[in-house]
Amino acid sequence: MKMPSVGILGTGKYVPERILSNEDLARMVDTNDEWIVTMTGMKERRIAAEHEATSDLAYEAAVRAIEAAGLTAEEIDLIMVCSVTPDMMFPSTACIVQERLGAKNAAAFDLSAACAGFIYGVATATSYIKTGMYKHVLVIGAETLSRITDYTDRNTCILFGDGAGAAVLGPVPEGRGFHSFELGADGRGSELLTLEGGGSRYPASMDTLEGKRHFIYMNGREVFKFAVRIMGSAAEEALAKAGKTKEDIDLLIPHQANIRIIQSAIDRLNLPAEKCMINIPKYANTSAASIPLALAEAVEEGRVKEGDTIVLVGFGGGLTWGAAVLTW
C-alpha cells in the first residue's frame, strides 16, 4: 500500500492583546529601544492577560486552523501541543485543549523540544498519517513565556513574548506536502538554555525561588554561536534530502529568535530578503509558537501560494534543531 503525501490543510494563529514595547522595557530595566532593535530586531512583544494560560492561546489558534482546514473538531484524530510553558505538569495542555475544542475522537499529548518543538511536531504528525494510524493531526505551538521571564534581567527579558500558532496536517495530492525533515539534538549544550526549577532535579523550594531557578536562564553568547551555525546547515540538509536546492526556495520561515541569526541563514542560503518571513519586530521570540505563528501570518498575507517550496527551520533549548521542506 502506497503511503499518502502529507501536507498542511489549514493554519491559525492567536496573540494576546497586551503589547510590551521596548520603551516599556526601558522603564523596567537598563536598556533602550535602539540597543534592542540593533541587537535583536525586536520592537515589541505580546503578553498574556492574567486569566490567559497556554491552553487558552493554543485553543484560539486551533479553532482558526481547524476552520481553515474545512474540518470539524470531531474529525481531528490527534492533538499535539508543543510548548515549554504548559498549563501544568499534568494533565497535558493538549488534553485541556482537546476537551475545550470538543475533539472527542482525538488522542492528545504534549511535546517538549523548545523552539524546535513545532518542527518535531509536524515530523511526528507526518509519520502518524503516512502509516495510516491517523488521518488528521492538529499540531499547535503555544507559549506564555512571560510567566517564566525575569523582568529584572536585562539580558533575557527583552527577548520573549507570548503567542500561539497551529496547523492541521492531513493527506494531500501526490507531489504536495512535506518532502523531508532534518531533526537533531545535542545534549552537551543542555545547560546553555534552561529553566531548572520545578522538576524532579530541583523541585520547588525556597532555595529555587530565591535563586530564581523558575525563570529562563540563557548563555546568550554560546546559544548565538550555535544558532548561526545550525540554522543554515539544517535547512541545507533538509533541502538535500528533498532533492531540492537553495534556488528552489520560494519562502523561508525561520524561528524568530534574533534578526542577526535570521540574516545569517538568509546569507548562507543566498536568499533575497523578500523570500524570508520575518515578524520578529512584532512578537519577539515565542519559542515553539514562533514558526507556526509566522507560517499562519504568511498565509494570511498571501505570501504562500499553491506549488511554492517552503522551508521551515528552527533551533532551541536541548539543544535541539529541526528543518522541513514542503510544497504548498
XYZ file of C-alpha atoms in Angstrom:
328
model
C 0.000 0.000 0.000
C 1.413 3.354 -1.039
C 1.810 5.860 1.773
C -0.086 9.136 1.268
C 1.522 12.505 0.788
C 1.059 14.633 3.904
C 0.725 18.390 3.980
C -0.828 21.309 5.826
C -4.584 21.651 5.348
C -5.076 24.800 7.410
C -3.254 27.220 9.724
C -4.257 29.549 12.533
C -2.691 31.960 14.991
C -3.501 33.872 18.129
C -1.642 36.538 20.102
C -2.724 38.264 23.325
C -3.927 41.850 23.183
C -1.383 43.404 25.534
C 1.725 44.831 23.875
C 5.003 45.286 25.762
C 7.170 47.712 23.807
C 10.885 48.406 24.002
C 10.019 51.738 25.587
C 8.065 49.899 28.283
C 11.073 47.675 28.988
C 13.357 50.705 29.168
C 11.295 51.860 32.141
C 11.805 48.492 33.830
C 15.492 47.724 33.251
C 18.618 49.468 31.988
C 18.052 49.215 28.223
C 16.752 51.258 25.300
C 14.907 50.839 22.021
C 17.920 51.451 19.767
C 20.024 48.803 21.508
C 17.256 46.193 21.486
C 16.446 46.755 17.808
C 20.109 46.690 16.787
C 20.918 43.531 18.742
C 17.691 41.561 18.218
C 15.389 43.222 15.671
C 12.568 43.300 18.236
C 10.276 46.288 18.727
C 7.505 44.779 20.842
C 6.102 41.512 22.150
C 2.676 40.260 23.272
C 1.935 39.412 26.905
C -0.837 37.086 28.040
C -3.535 38.523 30.279
C -3.731 37.336 33.885
C -6.587 34.968 33.038
C -4.831 33.506 29.976
C -2.776 30.314 30.141
C -1.011 28.451 27.355
C -4.087 26.306 26.665
C -6.176 29.440 26.063
C -3.768 30.706 23.410
C -3.484 27.223 21.907
C -7.267 26.840 21.739
C -7.759 30.093 19.826
C -5.104 29.202 17.252
C -6.519 25.675 16.945
C -10.060 26.882 16.244
C -8.763 29.032 13.376
C -6.626 26.201 11.948
C -9.463 23.658 12.017
C -11.804 26.138 10.352
C -9.194 26.936 7.680
C -8.811 23.195 7.014
C -12.557 22.886 6.425
C -12.897 20.315 9.203
C -14.769 19.929 12.463
C -13.138 19.260 15.822
C -14.592 15.731 15.812
C -12.589 14.971 12.641
C -9.273 15.568 14.424
C -7.585 12.272 15.346
C -4.621 13.560 17.358
C -3.677 16.817 19.070
C -0.098 17.742 19.889
C 0.760 20.863 21.865
C 4.421 21.818 21.512
C 5.402 24.011 24.454
C 7.861 24.646 27.283
C 5.193 26.538 29.241
C 2.361 24.016 29.708
C -0.577 24.965 31.908
C 0.739 22.459 34.452
C 2.918 19.348 34.635
C -0.151 17.163 34.112
C -2.655 16.735 32.666
C -1.150 17.678 29.333
C -2.089 21.006 27.832
C -3.168 19.024 24.760
C -5.828 17.230 26.825
C -7.141 20.564 28.100
C -7.330 21.875 24.520
C -8.980 18.642 23.346
C -11.806 18.996 25.866
C -12.384 22.646 25.077
C -12.442 22.024 21.324
C -14.859 19.132 21.700
C -12.397 16.949 19.769
C -13.752 13.821 21.447
C -12.189 11.429 18.929
C -8.648 12.768 19.324
C -5.733 11.376 21.277
C -3.645 14.113 22.863
C -0.161 14.720 24.223
C 2.391 17.471 24.762
C 5.783 17.619 23.065
C 8.794 19.428 24.502
C 11.614 20.413 22.159
C 11.706 24.130 22.996
C 11.847 26.428 19.967
C 12.236 23.467 17.600
C 9.058 21.925 19.003
C 6.783 22.665 16.057
C 9.203 21.071 13.579
C 9.414 17.985 15.800
C 5.616 18.050 15.994
C 4.913 18.150 12.261
C 7.536 15.460 11.659
C 5.782 13.232 14.187
C 2.353 14.027 12.740
C 3.540 13.230 9.224
C 4.748 9.815 10.354
C 1.422 9.013 12.018
C -0.527 9.963 8.901
C 1.766 8.169 6.461
C 1.425 4.908 8.362
C -2.355 5.203 8.320
C -2.702 5.413 12.104
C -4.360 8.838 11.892
C -5.823 10.971 9.114
C -5.981 14.481 10.592
C -3.469 15.720 13.165
C -3.569 19.109 14.857
C -0.121 20.454 15.789
C -0.034 23.549 17.995
C 2.926 25.620 19.123
C 1.899 27.756 22.104
C 3.791 29.633 24.786
C 3.297 32.028 27.679
C 6.977 32.795 28.136
C 6.137 35.934 30.102
C 5.351 33.620 33.033
C 8.929 32.314 33.157
C 10.752 35.533 32.239
C 12.672 37.502 34.862
C 11.818 41.139 34.153
C 14.760 42.313 36.249
C 17.230 40.532 33.925
C 18.007 42.907 31.074
C 19.701 40.158 29.059
C 16.643 37.919 28.735
C 13.522 39.980 29.437
C 13.780 41.805 26.099
C 13.709 38.566 24.101
C 10.486 36.734 24.853
C 6.778 37.043 24.185
C 3.560 35.045 24.193
C 1.532 33.604 21.316
C 0.293 30.513 19.517
C 0.244 29.063 16.017
C -1.434 25.893 14.783
C -1.594 23.685 11.717
C -3.843 20.798 10.723
C -1.989 18.100 8.791
C -3.590 15.512 6.559
C -3.411 13.749 3.182
C -2.712 15.966 0.155
C -2.323 15.276 -3.591
C 0.824 13.448 -4.658
C 3.789 15.783 -5.074
C 2.494 18.217 -2.459
C 3.154 18.394 1.261
C 6.232 17.505 3.265
C 9.203 16.079 1.375
C 11.809 15.880 4.127
C 12.745 16.592 7.718
C 16.058 17.184 9.448
C 15.884 16.779 13.231
C 18.767 16.888 15.662
C 19.802 17.303 19.274
C 22.985 17.890 21.223
C 22.532 17.365 24.953
C 26.049 18.648 25.590
C 24.517 22.108 25.332
C 21.642 21.389 27.704
C 22.884 23.881 30.288
C 23.049 26.784 27.831
C 19.301 27.424 27.739
C 17.251 26.102 30.619
C 14.645 26.502 33.323
C 15.855 24.406 36.262
C 13.229 24.830 38.948
C 10.061 22.818 39.403
C 11.165 19.437 38.080
C 12.475 16.331 39.820
C 16.068 17.633 39.800
C 15.262 20.910 41.548
C 11.722 20.672 42.973
C 10.120 23.915 44.088
C 11.564 25.186 47.367
C 12.568 28.436 48.996
C 16.076 27.888 47.590
C 14.824 27.557 43.983
C 12.587 30.593 44.406
C 15.314 32.742 45.908
C 17.791 31.504 43.298
C 15.380 32.455 40.501
C 15.524 28.922 39.116
C 11.926 29.182 37.908
C 12.958 31.718 35.262
C 14.669 31.261 31.901
C 18.451 31.116 32.007
C 20.375 31.567 28.768
C 24.049 31.772 27.884
C 23.355 34.207 25.055
C 26.810 34.201 23.501
C 27.039 30.408 23.171
C 23.440 29.975 22.019
C 24.003 32.648 19.367
C 27.092 30.866 18.039
C 25.226 27.556 17.918
C 22.207 29.097 16.188
C 24.201 30.847 13.480
C 25.849 27.537 12.622
C 22.822 25.246 12.808
C 20.058 27.300 11.126
C 21.655 27.323 7.699
C 23.094 23.814 7.869
C 19.787 22.237 8.987
C 17.973 23.922 6.110
C 20.610 22.706 3.652
C 20.361 19.130 4.965
C 16.582 19.135 4.628
C 16.806 20.535 1.102
C 19.291 17.836 0.104
C 17.014 15.103 1.476
C 14.135 16.564 -0.546
C 16.215 16.625 -3.723
C 15.972 20.396 -3.885
C 18.435 23.289 -3.865
C 18.594 26.771 -2.390
C 17.325 28.143 -5.696
C 14.065 26.209 -5.261
C 13.077 28.063 -2.080
C 10.052 30.327 -2.503
C 9.740 31.200 1.174
C 11.917 30.584 4.240
C 10.090 30.602 7.566
C 12.725 30.605 10.316
C 12.395 30.609 14.086
C 12.148 34.251 15.128
C 14.876 34.332 17.777
C 17.145 37.155 16.651
C 17.294 39.180 13.437
C 21.042 38.611 13.147
C 20.588 34.839 13.332
C 17.861 35.031 10.682
C 20.117 37.158 8.488
C 22.909 34.605 8.777
C 20.547 31.921 7.455
C 19.416 34.186 4.611
C 23.035 34.834 3.672
C 24.005 31.158 3.788
C 21.046 30.214 1.582
C 21.686 33.148 -0.789
C 18.092 34.308 -0.467
C 16.733 37.778 -1.218
C 15.090 39.354 1.824
C 11.623 39.114 0.287
C 11.865 35.308 0.361
C 12.074 35.224 4.156
C 9.143 35.620 6.530
C 10.102 37.937 9.377
C 7.709 39.048 12.112
C 10.189 39.298 14.981
C 9.653 43.086 15.364
C 6.031 42.459 16.418
C 6.199 39.296 18.505
C 9.851 38.726 19.575
C 10.788 35.125 20.420
C 7.721 32.967 21.137
C 9.659 29.658 21.265
C 7.556 26.742 19.947
C 4.896 29.189 18.745
C 7.381 31.126 16.628
C 7.384 29.109 13.386
C 3.648 28.256 13.234
C 2.783 31.860 14.118
C 4.988 33.120 11.273
C 3.584 30.478 8.915
C -0.023 31.394 9.687
C 0.762 35.075 9.225
C 2.486 34.388 5.891
C -0.640 32.545 4.733
C -2.826 35.449 5.884
C -0.682 37.913 3.957
C -0.835 35.866 0.756
C 2.883 35.146 0.778
C 2.296 31.393 0.466
C 0.959 30.202 -2.886
C -0.030 26.813 -4.204
C 3.014 24.969 -5.519
C 5.504 27.051 -3.523
C 8.508 25.374 -1.911
C 8.543 26.311 1.771
C 11.402 25.725 4.211
C 10.746 25.771 7.955
C 13.780 25.861 10.244
C 14.402 26.420 13.935
C 16.592 25.691 16.948
C 16.078 25.697 20.679
C 16.973 24.502 24.133
C 18.114 20.947 24.463
C 19.963 21.836 22.338
C 17.559 20.898 19.547
C 17.069 21.845 15.927
C 14.827 20.972 13.030
C 14.060 21.826 9.420
C 11.350 20.777 7.000
C 10.769 21.176 3.270
C 7.279 21.121 1.812
C 5.379 22.010 -1.330
C 2.308 24.057 -0.529
